[in-house]
XYZ file of C-alpha atoms in Angstrom:
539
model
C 13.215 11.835 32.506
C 9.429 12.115 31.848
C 7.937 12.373 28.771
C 7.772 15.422 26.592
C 4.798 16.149 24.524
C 1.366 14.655 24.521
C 1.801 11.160 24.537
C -1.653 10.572 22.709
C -1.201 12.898 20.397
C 2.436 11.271 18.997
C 0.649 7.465 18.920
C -2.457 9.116 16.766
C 0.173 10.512 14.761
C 2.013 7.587 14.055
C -1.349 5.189 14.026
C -2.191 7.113 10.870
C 1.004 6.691 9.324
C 0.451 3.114 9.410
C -2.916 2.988 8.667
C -2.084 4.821 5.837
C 0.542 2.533 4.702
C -1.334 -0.688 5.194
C -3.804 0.602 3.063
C -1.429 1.178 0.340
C 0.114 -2.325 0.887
C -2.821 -3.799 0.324
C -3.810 -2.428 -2.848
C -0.156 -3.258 -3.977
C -0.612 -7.173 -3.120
C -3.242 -7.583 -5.443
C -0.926 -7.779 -7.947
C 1.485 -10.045 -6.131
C 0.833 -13.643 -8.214
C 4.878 -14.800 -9.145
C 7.784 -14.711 -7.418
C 9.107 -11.948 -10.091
C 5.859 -9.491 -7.848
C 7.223 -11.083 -4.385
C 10.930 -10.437 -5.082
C 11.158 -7.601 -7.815
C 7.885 -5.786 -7.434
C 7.114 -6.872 -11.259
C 9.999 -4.717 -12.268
C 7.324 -2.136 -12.628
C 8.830 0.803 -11.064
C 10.407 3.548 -13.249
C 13.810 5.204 -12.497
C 12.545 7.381 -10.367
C 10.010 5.724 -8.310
C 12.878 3.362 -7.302
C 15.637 5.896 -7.065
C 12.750 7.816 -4.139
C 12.946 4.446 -3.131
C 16.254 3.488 -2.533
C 16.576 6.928 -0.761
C 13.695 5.380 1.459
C 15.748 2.240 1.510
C 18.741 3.892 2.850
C 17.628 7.232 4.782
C 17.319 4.931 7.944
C 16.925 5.332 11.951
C 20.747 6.167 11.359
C 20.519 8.768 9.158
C 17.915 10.502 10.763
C 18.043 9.841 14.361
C 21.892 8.170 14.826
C 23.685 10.864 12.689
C 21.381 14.131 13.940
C 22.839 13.029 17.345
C 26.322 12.155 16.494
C 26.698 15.645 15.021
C 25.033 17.805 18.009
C 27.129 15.659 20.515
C 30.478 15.385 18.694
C 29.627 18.067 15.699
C 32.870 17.188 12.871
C 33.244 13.945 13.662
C 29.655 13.419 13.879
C 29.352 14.734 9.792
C 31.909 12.814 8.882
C 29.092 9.948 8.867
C 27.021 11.943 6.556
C 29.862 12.308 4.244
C 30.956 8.280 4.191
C 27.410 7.385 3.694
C 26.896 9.474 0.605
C 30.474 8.880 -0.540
C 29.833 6.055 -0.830
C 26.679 6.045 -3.410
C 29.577 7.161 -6.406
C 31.355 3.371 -5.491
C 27.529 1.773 -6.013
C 26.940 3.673 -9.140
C 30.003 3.743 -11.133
C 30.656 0.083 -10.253
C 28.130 -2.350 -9.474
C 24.349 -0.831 -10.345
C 23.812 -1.298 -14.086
C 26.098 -4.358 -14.247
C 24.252 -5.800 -11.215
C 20.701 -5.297 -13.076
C 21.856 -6.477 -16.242
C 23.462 -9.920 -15.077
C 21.233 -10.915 -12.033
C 17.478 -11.393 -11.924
C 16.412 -11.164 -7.871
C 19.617 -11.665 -5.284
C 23.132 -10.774 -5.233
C 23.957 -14.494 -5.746
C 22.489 -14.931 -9.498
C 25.060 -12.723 -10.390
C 27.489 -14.800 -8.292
C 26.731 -17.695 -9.931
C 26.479 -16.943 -13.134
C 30.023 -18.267 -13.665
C 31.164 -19.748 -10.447
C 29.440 -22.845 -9.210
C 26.042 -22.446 -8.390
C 25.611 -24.281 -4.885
C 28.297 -23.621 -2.784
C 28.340 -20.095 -3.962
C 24.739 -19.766 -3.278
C 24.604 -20.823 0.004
C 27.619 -18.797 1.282
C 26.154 -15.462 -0.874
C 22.626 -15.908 1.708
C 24.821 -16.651 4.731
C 26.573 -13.343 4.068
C 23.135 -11.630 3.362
C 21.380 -12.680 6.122
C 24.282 -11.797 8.327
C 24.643 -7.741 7.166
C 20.432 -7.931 7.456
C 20.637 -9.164 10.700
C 23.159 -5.973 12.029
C 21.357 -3.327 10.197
C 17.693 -4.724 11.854
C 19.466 -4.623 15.279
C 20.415 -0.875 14.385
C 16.595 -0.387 13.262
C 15.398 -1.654 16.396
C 17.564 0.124 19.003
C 16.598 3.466 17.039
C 12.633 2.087 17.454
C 13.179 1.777 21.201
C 15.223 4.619 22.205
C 12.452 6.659 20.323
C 9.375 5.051 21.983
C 10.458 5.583 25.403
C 10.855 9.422 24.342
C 7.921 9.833 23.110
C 5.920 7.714 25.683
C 8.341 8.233 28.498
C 8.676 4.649 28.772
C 11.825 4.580 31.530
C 11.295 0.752 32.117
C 13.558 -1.640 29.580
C 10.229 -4.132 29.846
C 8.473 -1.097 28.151
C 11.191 -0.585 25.593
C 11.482 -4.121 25.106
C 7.389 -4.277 24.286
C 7.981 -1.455 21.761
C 10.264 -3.725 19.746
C 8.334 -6.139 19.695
C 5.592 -4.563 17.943
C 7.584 -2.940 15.448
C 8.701 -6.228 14.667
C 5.383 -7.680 14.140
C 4.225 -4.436 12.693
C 7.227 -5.268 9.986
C 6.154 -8.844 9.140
C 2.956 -7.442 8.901
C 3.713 -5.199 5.756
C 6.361 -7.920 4.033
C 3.704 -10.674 4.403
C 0.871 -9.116 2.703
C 2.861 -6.611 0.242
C 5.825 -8.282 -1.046
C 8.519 -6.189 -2.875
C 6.037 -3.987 -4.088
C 4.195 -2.661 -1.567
C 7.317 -2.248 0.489
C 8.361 -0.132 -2.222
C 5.630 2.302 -2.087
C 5.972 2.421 1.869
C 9.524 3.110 1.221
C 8.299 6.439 -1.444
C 5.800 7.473 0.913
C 8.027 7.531 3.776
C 11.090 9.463 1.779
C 8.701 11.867 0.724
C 7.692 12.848 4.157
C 11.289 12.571 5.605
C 12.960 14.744 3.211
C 9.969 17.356 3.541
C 10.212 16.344 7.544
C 13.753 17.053 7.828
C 13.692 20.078 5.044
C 10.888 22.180 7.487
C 13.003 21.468 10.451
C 15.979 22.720 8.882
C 14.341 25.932 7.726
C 13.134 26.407 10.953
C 16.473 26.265 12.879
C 17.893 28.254 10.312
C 15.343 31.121 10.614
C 16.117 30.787 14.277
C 19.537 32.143 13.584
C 18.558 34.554 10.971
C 20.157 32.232 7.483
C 23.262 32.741 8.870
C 25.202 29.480 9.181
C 27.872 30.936 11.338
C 25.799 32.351 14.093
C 24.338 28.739 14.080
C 28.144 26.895 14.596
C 28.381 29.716 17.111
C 25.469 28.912 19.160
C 26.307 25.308 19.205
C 29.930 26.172 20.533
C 28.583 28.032 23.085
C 25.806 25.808 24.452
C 26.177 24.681 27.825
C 28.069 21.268 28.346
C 29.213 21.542 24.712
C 32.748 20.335 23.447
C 33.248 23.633 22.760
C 35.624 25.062 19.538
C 36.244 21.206 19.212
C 32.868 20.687 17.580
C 34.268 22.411 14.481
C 37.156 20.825 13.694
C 38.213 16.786 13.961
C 39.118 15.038 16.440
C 35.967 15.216 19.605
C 35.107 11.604 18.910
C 38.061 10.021 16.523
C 41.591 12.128 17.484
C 42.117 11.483 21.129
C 44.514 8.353 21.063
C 46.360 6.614 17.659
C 43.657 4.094 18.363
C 40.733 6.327 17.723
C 42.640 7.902 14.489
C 42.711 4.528 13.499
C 38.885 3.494 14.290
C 37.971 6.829 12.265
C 40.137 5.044 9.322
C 38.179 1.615 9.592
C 34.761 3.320 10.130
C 35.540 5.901 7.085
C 36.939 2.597 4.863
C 33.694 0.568 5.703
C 31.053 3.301 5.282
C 32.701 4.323 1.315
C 32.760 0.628 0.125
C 29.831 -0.817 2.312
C 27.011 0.241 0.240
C 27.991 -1.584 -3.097
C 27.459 -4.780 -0.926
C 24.666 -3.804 1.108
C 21.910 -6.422 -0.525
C 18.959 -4.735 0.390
C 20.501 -1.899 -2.012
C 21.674 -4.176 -4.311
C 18.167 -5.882 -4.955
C 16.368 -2.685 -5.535
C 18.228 -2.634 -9.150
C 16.087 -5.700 -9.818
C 12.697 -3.776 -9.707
C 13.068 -1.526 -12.753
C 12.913 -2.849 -16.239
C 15.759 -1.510 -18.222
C 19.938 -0.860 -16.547
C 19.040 2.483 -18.118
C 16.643 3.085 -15.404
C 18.740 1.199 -12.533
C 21.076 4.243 -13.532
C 18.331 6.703 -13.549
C 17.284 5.194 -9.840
C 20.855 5.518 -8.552
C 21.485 9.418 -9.739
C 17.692 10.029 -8.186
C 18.798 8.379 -5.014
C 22.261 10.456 -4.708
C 20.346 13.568 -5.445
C 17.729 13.206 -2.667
C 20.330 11.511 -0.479
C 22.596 14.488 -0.555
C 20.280 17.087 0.289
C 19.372 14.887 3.560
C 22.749 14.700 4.552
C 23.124 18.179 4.406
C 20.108 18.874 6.114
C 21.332 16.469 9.072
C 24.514 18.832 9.637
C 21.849 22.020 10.724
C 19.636 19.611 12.624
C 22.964 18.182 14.171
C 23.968 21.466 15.230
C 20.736 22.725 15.864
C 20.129 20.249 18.284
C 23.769 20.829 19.712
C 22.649 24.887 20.307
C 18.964 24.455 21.484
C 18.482 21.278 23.161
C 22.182 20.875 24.451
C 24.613 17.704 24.940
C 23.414 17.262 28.709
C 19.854 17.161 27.921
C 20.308 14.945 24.969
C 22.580 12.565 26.848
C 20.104 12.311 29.749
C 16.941 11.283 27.420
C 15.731 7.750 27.424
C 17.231 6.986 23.746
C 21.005 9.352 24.530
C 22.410 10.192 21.108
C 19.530 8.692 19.383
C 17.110 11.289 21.335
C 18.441 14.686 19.461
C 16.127 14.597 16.738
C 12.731 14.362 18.366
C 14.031 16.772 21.442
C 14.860 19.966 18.518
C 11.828 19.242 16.988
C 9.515 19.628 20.863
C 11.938 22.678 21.008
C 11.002 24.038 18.008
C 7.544 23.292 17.138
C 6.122 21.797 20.225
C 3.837 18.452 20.712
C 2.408 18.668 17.190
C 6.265 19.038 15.295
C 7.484 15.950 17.707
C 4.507 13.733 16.921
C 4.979 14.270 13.149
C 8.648 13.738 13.269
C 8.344 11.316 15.398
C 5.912 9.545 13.223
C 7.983 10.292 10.026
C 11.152 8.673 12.979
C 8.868 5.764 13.154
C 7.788 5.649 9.936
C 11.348 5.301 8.324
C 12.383 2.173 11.028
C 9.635 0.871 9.906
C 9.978 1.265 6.069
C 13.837 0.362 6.017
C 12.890 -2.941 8.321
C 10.457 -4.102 5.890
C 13.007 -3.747 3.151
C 15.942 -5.893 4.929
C 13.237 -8.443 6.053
C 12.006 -8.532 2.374
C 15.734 -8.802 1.167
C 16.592 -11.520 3.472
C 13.710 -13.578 2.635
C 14.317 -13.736 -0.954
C 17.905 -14.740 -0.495
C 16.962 -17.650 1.783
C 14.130 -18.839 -0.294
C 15.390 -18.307 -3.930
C 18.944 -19.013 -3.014
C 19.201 -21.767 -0.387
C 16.044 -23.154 -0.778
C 15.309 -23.126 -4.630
C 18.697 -23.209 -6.142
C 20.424 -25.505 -3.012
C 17.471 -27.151 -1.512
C 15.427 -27.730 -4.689
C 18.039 -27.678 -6.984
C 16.580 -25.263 -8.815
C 13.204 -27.299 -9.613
C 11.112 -25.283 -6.903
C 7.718 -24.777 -7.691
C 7.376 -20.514 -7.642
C 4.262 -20.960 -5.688
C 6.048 -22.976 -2.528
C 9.199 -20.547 -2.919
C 7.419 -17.613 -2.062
C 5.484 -19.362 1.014
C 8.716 -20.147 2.218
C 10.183 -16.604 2.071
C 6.733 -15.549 4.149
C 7.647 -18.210 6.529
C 11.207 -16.848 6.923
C 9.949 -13.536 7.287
C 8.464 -14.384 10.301
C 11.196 -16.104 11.292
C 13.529 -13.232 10.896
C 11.262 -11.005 12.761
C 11.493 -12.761 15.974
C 15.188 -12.859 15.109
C 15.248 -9.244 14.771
C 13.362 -8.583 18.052
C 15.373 -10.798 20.360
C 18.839 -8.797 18.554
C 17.171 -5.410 19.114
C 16.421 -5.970 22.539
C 20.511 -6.323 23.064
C 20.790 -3.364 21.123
C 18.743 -0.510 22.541
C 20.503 2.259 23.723
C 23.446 1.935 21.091
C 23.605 4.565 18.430
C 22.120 3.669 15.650
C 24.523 5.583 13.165
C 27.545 3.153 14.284
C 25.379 -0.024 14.481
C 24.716 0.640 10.704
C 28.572 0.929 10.275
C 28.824 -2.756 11.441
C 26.343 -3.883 8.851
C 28.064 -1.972 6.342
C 31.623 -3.222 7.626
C 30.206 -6.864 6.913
C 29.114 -5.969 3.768
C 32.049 -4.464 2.299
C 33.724 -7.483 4.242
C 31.844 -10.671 2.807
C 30.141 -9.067 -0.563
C 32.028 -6.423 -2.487
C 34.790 -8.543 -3.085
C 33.603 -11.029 -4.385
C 30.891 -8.915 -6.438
C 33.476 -6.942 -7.888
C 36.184 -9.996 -8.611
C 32.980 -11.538 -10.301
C 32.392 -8.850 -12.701
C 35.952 -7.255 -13.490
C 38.294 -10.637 -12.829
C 38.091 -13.476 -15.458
C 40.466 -15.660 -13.743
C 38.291 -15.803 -10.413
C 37.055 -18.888 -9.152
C 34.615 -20.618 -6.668
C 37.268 -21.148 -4.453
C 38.070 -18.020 -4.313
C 34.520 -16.686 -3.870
C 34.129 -18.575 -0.812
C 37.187 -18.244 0.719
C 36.762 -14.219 0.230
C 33.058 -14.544 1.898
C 33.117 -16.769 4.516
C 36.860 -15.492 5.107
C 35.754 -12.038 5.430
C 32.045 -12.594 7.234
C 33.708 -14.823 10.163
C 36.717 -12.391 10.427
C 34.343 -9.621 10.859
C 32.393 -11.138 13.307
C 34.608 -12.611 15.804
C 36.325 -9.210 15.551
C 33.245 -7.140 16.394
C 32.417 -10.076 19.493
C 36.110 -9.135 20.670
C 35.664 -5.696 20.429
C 35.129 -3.399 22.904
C 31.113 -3.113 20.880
C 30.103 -6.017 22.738
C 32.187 -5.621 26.284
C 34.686 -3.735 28.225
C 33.741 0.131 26.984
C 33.321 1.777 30.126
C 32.504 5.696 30.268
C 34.985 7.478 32.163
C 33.344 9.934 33.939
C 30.210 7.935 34.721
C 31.261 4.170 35.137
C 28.309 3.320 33.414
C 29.063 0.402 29.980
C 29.129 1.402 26.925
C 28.912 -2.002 25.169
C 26.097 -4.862 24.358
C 26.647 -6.028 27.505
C 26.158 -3.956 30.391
C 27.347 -5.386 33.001
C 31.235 -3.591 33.495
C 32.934 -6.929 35.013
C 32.414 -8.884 31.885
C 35.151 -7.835 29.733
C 36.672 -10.469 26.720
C 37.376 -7.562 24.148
C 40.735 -8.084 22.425
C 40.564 -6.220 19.592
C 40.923 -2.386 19.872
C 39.173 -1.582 16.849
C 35.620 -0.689 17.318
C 34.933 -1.050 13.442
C 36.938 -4.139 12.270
C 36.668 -2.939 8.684
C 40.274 -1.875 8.206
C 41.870 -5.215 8.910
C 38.692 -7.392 7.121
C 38.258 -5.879 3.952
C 41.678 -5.715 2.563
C 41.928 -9.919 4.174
C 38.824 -10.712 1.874
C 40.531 -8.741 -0.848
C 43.156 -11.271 -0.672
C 41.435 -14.272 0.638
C 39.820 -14.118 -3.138
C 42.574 -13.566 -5.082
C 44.762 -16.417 -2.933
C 41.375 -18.785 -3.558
C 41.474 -17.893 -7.262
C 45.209 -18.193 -7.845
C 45.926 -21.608 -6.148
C 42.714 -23.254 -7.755
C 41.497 -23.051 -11.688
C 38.436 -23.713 -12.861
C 38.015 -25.200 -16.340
C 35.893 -23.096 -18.706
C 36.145 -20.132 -16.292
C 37.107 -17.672 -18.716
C 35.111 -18.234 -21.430
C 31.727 -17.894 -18.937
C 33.874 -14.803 -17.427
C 33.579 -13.242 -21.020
C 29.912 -14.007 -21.687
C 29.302 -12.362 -17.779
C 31.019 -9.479 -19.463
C 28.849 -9.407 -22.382
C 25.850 -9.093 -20.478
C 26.996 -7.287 -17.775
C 27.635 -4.617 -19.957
C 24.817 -4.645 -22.704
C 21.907 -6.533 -20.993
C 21.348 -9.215 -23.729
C 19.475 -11.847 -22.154
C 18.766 -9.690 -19.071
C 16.091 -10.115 -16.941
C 12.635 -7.934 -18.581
C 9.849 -6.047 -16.704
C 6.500 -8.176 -16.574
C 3.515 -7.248 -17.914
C -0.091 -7.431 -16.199
């Protein structure tokens, strides 16, 4: 397939997105002097600057691109990833956001180890983050390729694989110089012009149809190559076999209880002053959230009716192509270089965030608290989180270039299947169980991150999905004679969730810890009224 639009036009676009954005990251680094300004952006942000951006945080290449696709391809069982993902926001906020800001001060693990033992805990809470970071930057970077050679009608995987690369570098660019708080403002920025991106789109396609909803479902039904009636009702993706039933169960299980353990989320609590405002932030976020997600179901559709499956399927990026290819339908070269931008914009923005996030749990938790033993000096704690930064970026580019051409939407569900695998249980024993223990913490994390991952190598993700009609792989690995998958499951959520569930209360049951109870009940003290929280810092 050649490339559609004006090549030119869509980089100038997106060159002054980031020019843009750089500029803003550097005026937000001149405030960047502690570690509190690296990690926690000062805790200067009010409830809703940081609720815009955790909407920035978690409106990713999935969301837009990944989900857009899923729904104009398989239409129901494409929404239903719409619906898990905001679902899911009610776990985060009547659960874990204001106890999370009042107990911890920049990672998951402070609150982990407020009242477990510090080391061990430590070091298996960064393991775990680095882990869900490193799925949801693979995600990020397949969505950054598959877009690329749209737009630029790079055919060639050396192209793609050039593409990644400089988003990579593009994202160590903006953690290194900005910290916490210019990411944040990247991440505003880009909401802003997603919502609005994705809003005028939606308008559009509507108008095309005359308001009327119907007429749109209609359209869709009765484009060429479509599923057909089948796009309105379950059961085109997840209904064919008891084995796809049961994927839809695991996918729908680790997309509603992912989020509370997603630490990227979970560390954007830290960067307002108050747990008032961390609520504040979190009803913000649902708000703008929502409205996205029901934007995606007339883009999804939209894209279904206008562009159709066939030519969706056939572009460079497949599923992750419907997005870009309604908006050249609808608005021509200058609507696909602006939502491509905006595309761009939000990989971008989202892969600053998890590079920021995993940083700050390698250099405050491993190497300060583990390392160190909690005598770092603040100064040398913060160059190592650049250094790491780096280091994850080249990480991230290497993983990304295994990745391109999977859907982004159900990459994202792995990262979120390994967070509700190796953190919510353990986060939510921590604040709600006095009688959990160390041992159980570990054995919950490292019990449910290891399950999770030697499920997803031996599932058909990584090798032996072969499309029927085509021959071609559907898996990491591409080539069709390589086939060690095991597991059915696709998402191994369903069977690794409810084992770290257990693993922690079997840990905590067959091992006390003296004292455990009474630093259980201060947790819950401050937990629940802030005292001795964590405050904003002034400038």
């Amino acid at each position: 397939m050649t490339d559609i639009g004006e090549p030119l036009v869509n980089i100038a676009i997106f060159a002054v997105f980031v020019a843009v954005t750089l500029a803003v990251v550097l005026r937000a680094s001149r405030n960047n002097r502690t570690a509190a300004d690296f990690y926690a952006g000062g805790r200067s942000f009010t409830g809703p600057q940081n609720g815009v951006a955790i909407a920035g945080d978690y409106l990713s290449a999935a969301s837009f691109l990944g989900i857009a696709g899923a729904i104009a391809v398989y239409g129901y069982d494409g929404f239903l990833y719409s619906i898990g993902f905001l679902v899911a926001w009610l776990v985060a906020l009547l659960l874990v956001a204001e106890l999370l800001r009042n107990t911890g001060r920049f990672t998951m693990a402070d609150v982990l180890s407020f009242r477990l033992k510090e080391r061990p805990v430590r070091l298996a809470a960064a393991v775990s983050t680095l882990a869900v970071s490193f799925f949801y930057l693979l995600a990020q970077m397949a969505g950054a390729g598959g877009l690329v050679a749209l737009l630029l009608g790079i055919d060639s995987s050396a192209g793609q694989n050039v593409v990644i690369a400089v988003v990579g570098a593009l994202m160590i660019v903006y953690v290194l110089i900005g910290g916490m708080k210019g990411t944040t403002w990247v991440q505003i920025i880009k909401a802003c012009l997603l919502v609005a991106g994705a809003g005028a789109m939606t308008v559009w396609v509507l108008a095309r149809y005359g308001f009327n909803l119907s007429d749109l479902l209609g359209a869709a039904v009765a484009a060429p190559g479509s599923a057909g009636e089948a796009l309105l009702g379950p059961g085109a993706q997840y209904g064919a076999t008891e084995v796809s039933k049961l994927n839809f169960l695991s996918l729908s299980l680790a997309l509603v209880l992912g989020t509370a353990g997603l630490p990227h989320v979970l560390m954007r609590f830290y960067t307002v002053p108050t747990s008032k405002e961390a609520r504040r932030s979190v009803v913000w976020a649902i708000w703008i959230i929502g409205f996205f997600y029901l934007f995606t179901l007339v883009l999804g559709y939209g894209a279904g009716a206008l562009v159709g499956k066939e030519a969706i399927l056939a572009a460079p990026g497949k599923v992750n192509s419907a997005a870009p290819l309604l908006a050249y339908e609808l608005g021509g070269t200058i609507l696909l270089g602006v939502i491509a931008a905006v595309a761009f914009a939000t990989i971008l923005a989202v892969v600053a965030g998890l590079a920021i996030t995993a940083s700050a749990s390698f250099a405050h938790d491993v190497y300060a608290s583990v390392i160190k033993r909690g005598k770092a000096d603040p100064a040398a704690e913060v160059r190592v989180a650049r250094i790491t930064v780096v280091v994850i970026g080249a990480v991230a580019i290497v993983g990304g270039i295994f990745a391109n051409g999977q859907n982004v939407a159900f990459l994202v569900a792995l990262a979120f299947a390994v967070a509700a695998s190796a953190n919510l249980p353990t986060i939510l024993y921590s604040l709600f169980w006095p009688r959990f223990t160390t041992r159980g913490a570990l054995w919950s994390m490292y019990g449910g991150l290891l399950s999770c991952l030697v499920l997803i190598v031996s599932s058909p993700v990584v090798s032996g999905k072969v499309d029927p009609v085509t021959g071609a792989s559907l898996s990491m690995i591409r080539d069709t004679s390589v086939d060690f998958s095991w597991f059915p499951l696709e998402n191994p959520g369903l069977v690794t969730i409810p084992l770290a569930f257990f693993l922690g209360w079997l840990g905590s049951v067959t091992g006390r810890e003296r004292g455990n109870e009474r630093r259980a009940a201060e947790m819950e003290v401050r937990s629940l009224t802030g005292a001795g929280a964590e405050k904003a810092v002034d400038h």
